[in-house]
Amino acid sequence: MVPRDTIRSGEVWSDTEGRVIQAHGGGILFHEGVYYWYGEYKDGPTRRSPVDRVDVIGVSCYSSLDLLNWKFEGLALKGVDRPGHDLRPEMVLERPKVVFNRKTGKFVMWAHIDSADYGYARGGVAVADSPAGPFTYLGSVRPEGRMCRDMTVFVDDDGSAYHVYASENNATILISKLSEDYTAHTGVYAKAFENKFWEAPALFKHGGRYYMIASGQSGWAPNPARSAVAPTPMGPWTELGNPCAGGKAGTTFDSQSTHVLPVAGRPGAYVFMADRWNPQNLRDSRYVWLPLRFAEGKPKLEWIDSWSPDQL
Ligand code: GAL
């Protein structure tokens, strides 16, 4: 494979072996000089009922030193074809995020686990000793006894971790503080954007403040992104509006947020990661990655056909 030197959103993106990257609804962990990209491995047929979905296969892991060339490390968490198991094929496994716990030395994955009709609405957790896994699935919960669908995990500089998820039938975002080992909820949580139907949350810290980028709720169809700022991960959150500018700002450049990655060694440089879903053929959903900048104290996203992380 010819090494890649630019990111070209919306194009087919292949790994170092030439296979199309399957890491949808994903997130990136930077650990000991290596980026690990985890996401939904959707290389199967799209089933049209009750909602467009692909049978659970697992969570992929890819590694890279430059954010451009990605080596497939295999399935970090595999589906389990056993009746009653959360990860059986006919379930839904979405938006996996992996964080590293400095105290325990373990890698912790949270993901949205659901039934095919999205009625199960839980968060599933798995742990591993190394970034590529294999992850051991510990089970799923309704955090704080509440629904959990689109979600992310954020680790603050002090090591505190937060589970951020669409709850109350997707009407409200909940932010739960996780236990010291990151595998459980603590009962400490806050509500944000009540009855505003925010989804696909991504959280990051910039200049001592916390920023969230999210989507609205329209299934696989894109909608305008939204953003907000807060003095603590728990809030209070102040809305900052749609961070996108230019053509297609109204559809987040035909994509939906999944993660905001701080670029290692470049303070103030961030990559906005999003999915351009193809509900007819979900495995052909593409990736939209754009530089995230700040303008007048707000995150700003503009389309760029081709760019390199070196330019950030
Ligand atoms: C979206 C959500 C995706 C997926 C989809 C299913 O709203 O962000 O992760 O769950 O709905 O229709």
XYZ file of C-alpha atoms and ligand atoms in Angstrom:
324
model
C 0.000 0.000 0.000
C 1.177 3.501 -0.798
C 1.259 5.398 2.484
C -1.447 7.983 2.789
C -0.446 11.595 3.406
C -3.816 13.321 3.637
C -7.213 12.862 5.224
C -9.979 13.031 2.615
C -13.358 13.001 4.299
C -16.122 11.054 2.618
C -13.772 8.926 0.485
C -13.208 5.217 1.033
C -10.468 4.904 3.656
C -8.467 1.669 3.646
C -6.154 0.207 6.261
C -2.483 -0.634 5.717
C -3.519 -3.968 4.142
C -5.874 -2.288 1.693
C -9.084 -3.333 3.425
C -11.803 -0.748 3.986
C -11.649 0.554 7.553
C -14.605 -0.581 9.666
C -14.649 1.697 12.714
C -17.993 3.467 12.707
C -19.360 5.522 15.599
C -15.825 5.330 16.908
C -13.357 7.063 19.123
C -9.596 7.309 19.465
C -7.355 6.643 22.460
C -3.779 7.959 22.425
C -1.588 5.676 24.504
C 2.210 5.601 24.765
C 2.793 7.296 21.433
C 0.206 5.315 19.468
C -3.309 6.238 18.370
C -5.899 3.456 18.704
C -9.108 3.877 16.744
C -12.046 1.773 17.980
C -15.401 1.542 16.276
C -18.330 -0.525 15.115
C -17.200 -3.289 12.756
C -20.092 -3.331 10.303
C -18.807 -5.492 7.454
C -22.028 -7.472 7.047
C -25.331 -7.075 5.231
C -27.644 -4.256 6.267
C -30.934 -5.595 7.601
C -33.861 -3.257 6.974
C -36.144 -4.241 9.853
C -37.109 -3.101 12.452
C -34.445 -0.393 11.933
C -31.565 -0.413 9.430
C -28.793 -2.303 11.200
C -25.955 -4.763 10.809
C -25.722 -7.840 13.028
C -23.252 -7.458 15.882
C -19.780 -8.529 14.766
C -17.666 -6.655 17.292
C -15.571 -3.616 18.035
C -12.568 -3.098 15.775
C -9.217 -1.672 16.796
C -6.780 0.031 14.401
C -3.431 1.566 15.363
C -1.539 4.479 13.844
C 1.376 6.763 14.557
C 0.243 9.570 12.247
C -3.607 9.453 12.143
C -3.328 8.716 8.399
C -2.164 5.110 8.062
C -4.094 2.595 10.148
C -3.122 -0.995 10.862
C -5.942 -3.401 11.702
C -5.314 -4.895 15.151
C -8.343 -7.182 14.960
C -11.593 -7.193 16.889
C -10.880 -5.831 20.361
C -14.304 -7.054 21.511
C -16.027 -9.854 19.626
C -19.722 -10.562 19.265
C -20.886 -13.683 21.137
C -23.284 -16.001 19.313
C -25.052 -17.349 22.382
C -28.770 -17.044 23.236
C -29.418 -14.265 25.721
C -25.948 -12.727 25.438
C -25.809 -8.920 25.048
C -23.387 -9.249 22.137
C -25.337 -11.829 20.122
C -25.722 -11.044 16.424
C -29.324 -9.833 16.568
C -28.440 -7.074 19.060
C -27.048 -3.572 18.490
C -23.522 -2.545 19.527
C -22.778 1.116 18.865
C -20.450 4.009 19.643
C -17.724 2.121 21.560
C -15.227 4.329 23.396
C -12.066 3.164 25.150
C -10.201 4.972 27.910
C -7.138 4.073 29.955
C -7.258 3.966 33.741
C -3.911 5.110 35.153
C -4.664 3.672 38.612
C -5.616 0.160 37.558
C -3.550 0.015 34.358
C -6.631 -1.345 32.548
C -8.266 -0.273 29.310
C -11.996 0.236 29.777
C -14.534 0.180 26.953
C -18.098 1.475 27.181
C -20.568 1.026 24.343
C -24.252 1.434 23.618
C -25.869 -2.008 23.799
C -29.372 -2.377 22.479
C -31.975 -4.767 21.124
C -32.835 -4.523 17.430
C -35.866 -2.363 18.298
C -33.704 -0.090 20.513
C -35.821 -0.888 23.567
C -33.000 -2.345 25.715
C -31.100 1.010 25.892
C -28.102 0.092 28.036
C -24.423 0.806 28.484
C -22.107 -2.194 28.222
C -18.628 -2.302 29.746
C -15.539 -4.373 28.955
C -11.936 -4.341 30.200
C -8.556 -5.351 28.819
C -4.907 -5.367 29.804
C -3.676 -4.098 26.461
C -5.127 -1.566 24.038
C -5.959 -4.001 21.235
C -7.627 -6.341 23.700
C -9.010 -8.910 23.879
C -11.576 -7.085 26.005
C -13.548 -9.097 28.545
C -17.217 -8.138 28.557
C -18.467 -7.478 32.097
C -22.139 -6.849 31.281
C -24.512 -3.970 30.728
C -26.461 -1.568 32.893
C -29.099 1.076 32.740
C -26.895 3.787 34.278
C -28.535 5.359 37.320
C -31.503 3.136 36.427
C -31.993 5.148 33.247
C -31.834 4.587 29.510
C -28.538 4.853 27.686
C -28.212 5.148 23.924
C -25.740 7.376 21.998
C -22.791 7.849 24.322
C -19.183 8.743 24.945
C -16.674 8.579 27.793
C -14.453 11.466 28.845
C -11.441 11.341 31.179
C -10.443 14.593 32.849
C -6.850 15.599 33.675
C -7.385 14.570 37.319
C -8.253 11.024 36.235
C -12.005 11.340 36.848
C -14.053 9.681 34.123
C -17.536 10.592 32.934
C -20.079 8.616 30.946
C -22.101 10.949 28.748
C -25.235 9.457 27.184
C -28.571 10.199 25.590
C -31.233 9.191 28.112
C -34.939 9.609 28.868
C -35.857 8.292 25.421
C -33.073 10.387 23.889
C -34.632 13.622 25.164
C -31.902 14.511 27.668
C -28.142 14.077 27.970
C -26.968 12.571 31.251
C -23.420 12.944 32.521
C -22.496 10.323 35.111
C -19.309 10.239 37.123
C -17.760 6.775 36.857
C -16.188 4.823 39.706
C -12.408 4.944 40.280
C -11.927 1.875 38.097
C -14.277 3.370 35.436
C -16.436 0.226 35.274
C -19.463 1.406 37.279
C -21.682 4.407 37.859
C -21.562 6.207 41.188
C -25.001 7.825 41.488
C -23.349 11.213 40.891
C -24.843 12.599 37.703
C -26.195 15.715 36.057
C -28.740 16.363 33.339
C -28.066 18.643 30.395
C -30.055 19.918 27.415
C -33.298 18.574 28.857
C -35.925 17.723 26.242
C -33.659 18.962 23.440
C -32.945 15.529 21.933
C -29.174 15.834 21.646
C -27.372 12.719 20.397
C -23.917 11.545 19.377
C -22.115 13.518 22.113
C -18.368 14.209 21.976
C -16.626 15.926 24.891
C -13.242 17.620 25.102
C -11.368 20.134 27.230
C -9.803 23.317 25.912
C -8.306 26.187 27.875
C -9.630 24.817 31.173
C -13.219 24.625 29.905
C -15.271 21.678 28.695
C -16.863 21.589 25.270
C -19.486 19.288 23.850
C -20.374 18.746 20.223
C -23.457 16.688 19.450
C -26.118 16.100 16.832
C -29.871 16.359 16.891
C -32.014 13.276 16.573
C -32.920 12.086 13.076
C -31.809 8.453 12.956
C -29.197 7.821 10.256
C -30.046 11.077 8.471
C -27.749 14.023 9.201
C -28.874 17.199 10.926
C -27.217 20.400 12.196
C -24.561 19.852 14.869
C -24.744 21.731 18.141
C -22.116 22.767 20.665
C -21.876 23.919 24.254
C -19.366 24.966 26.915
C -19.234 24.372 30.670
C -16.889 25.088 33.588
C -17.059 21.430 34.712
C -17.979 18.209 32.858
C -21.193 18.137 34.882
C -22.160 21.616 33.687
C -23.837 24.018 33.827
C -23.774 23.917 30.023
C -24.188 27.022 27.890
C -25.189 26.433 24.286
C -22.914 27.841 21.593
C -24.945 26.928 18.517
C -23.979 25.074 15.345
C -20.163 24.929 15.121
C -20.260 24.276 11.351
C -19.803 27.056 8.805
C -20.126 27.238 5.026
C -21.981 24.943 2.635
C -23.632 21.890 4.202
C -23.332 23.430 7.680
C -26.998 22.498 8.061
C -26.213 18.784 7.805
C -22.806 18.777 9.537
C -21.326 18.190 6.058
C -23.638 15.159 5.752
C -22.306 13.538 8.899
C -22.888 12.998 12.600
C -20.386 13.582 15.399
C -18.720 10.715 17.214
C -15.517 12.022 18.844
C -13.223 15.015 19.217
C -9.569 14.037 19.406
C -6.930 16.298 20.960
C -3.824 15.896 18.771
C -0.868 14.658 20.807
C 1.857 17.238 21.363
C -0.108 20.037 19.700
C -2.052 21.941 22.357
C -5.166 23.522 20.887
C -5.255 21.176 17.866
C -8.299 18.905 17.609
C -9.760 16.526 15.068
C -13.535 16.418 14.772
C -14.551 12.845 13.882
C -17.940 12.067 12.398
C -19.820 9.395 10.453
C -21.447 9.813 7.073
C -23.964 7.016 7.468
C -25.237 5.052 4.507
C -28.393 3.393 5.877
C -28.895 1.352 2.668
C -25.476 -0.219 3.109
C -24.160 0.638 6.551
C -20.771 -0.995 6.006
C -20.129 1.630 3.316
C -20.669 4.497 5.770
C -17.741 6.894 5.402
C -15.681 8.964 7.809
C -15.670 12.738 7.997
C -12.671 14.097 9.885
C -12.122 17.839 10.003
C -9.787 20.163 11.884
C -11.607 21.804 14.778
C -10.560 25.403 15.454
C -11.669 28.042 17.898
C -13.068 31.370 16.722
C -14.408 33.944 19.186
C -14.290 31.387 21.968
C -16.407 28.845 20.091
C -15.492 25.628 18.291
C -15.636 26.062 14.529
C -15.754 23.455 11.754
C -15.300 24.109 8.065
C -15.188 21.643 5.199
C -11.794 20.915 3.733
C -11.362 18.352 0.923
C -7.923 17.177 1.875
C -5.651 17.967 4.811
C -2.867 16.595 6.922
C -2.596 16.456 10.723
C 0.834 18.137 10.270
C -0.987 21.311 9.263
C -2.766 21.605 12.587
C -28.853 7.589 15.386
C -27.682 7.262 16.297
C -26.884 6.117 15.688
C -27.837 4.961 15.481
C -29.014 5.385 14.618
C -30.005 4.258 14.424
O -29.665 8.579 15.938
O -26.868 8.390 16.457
O -25.817 5.790 16.542
O -28.304 4.516 16.723
O -29.675 6.477 15.211
O -31.109 4.699 13.673
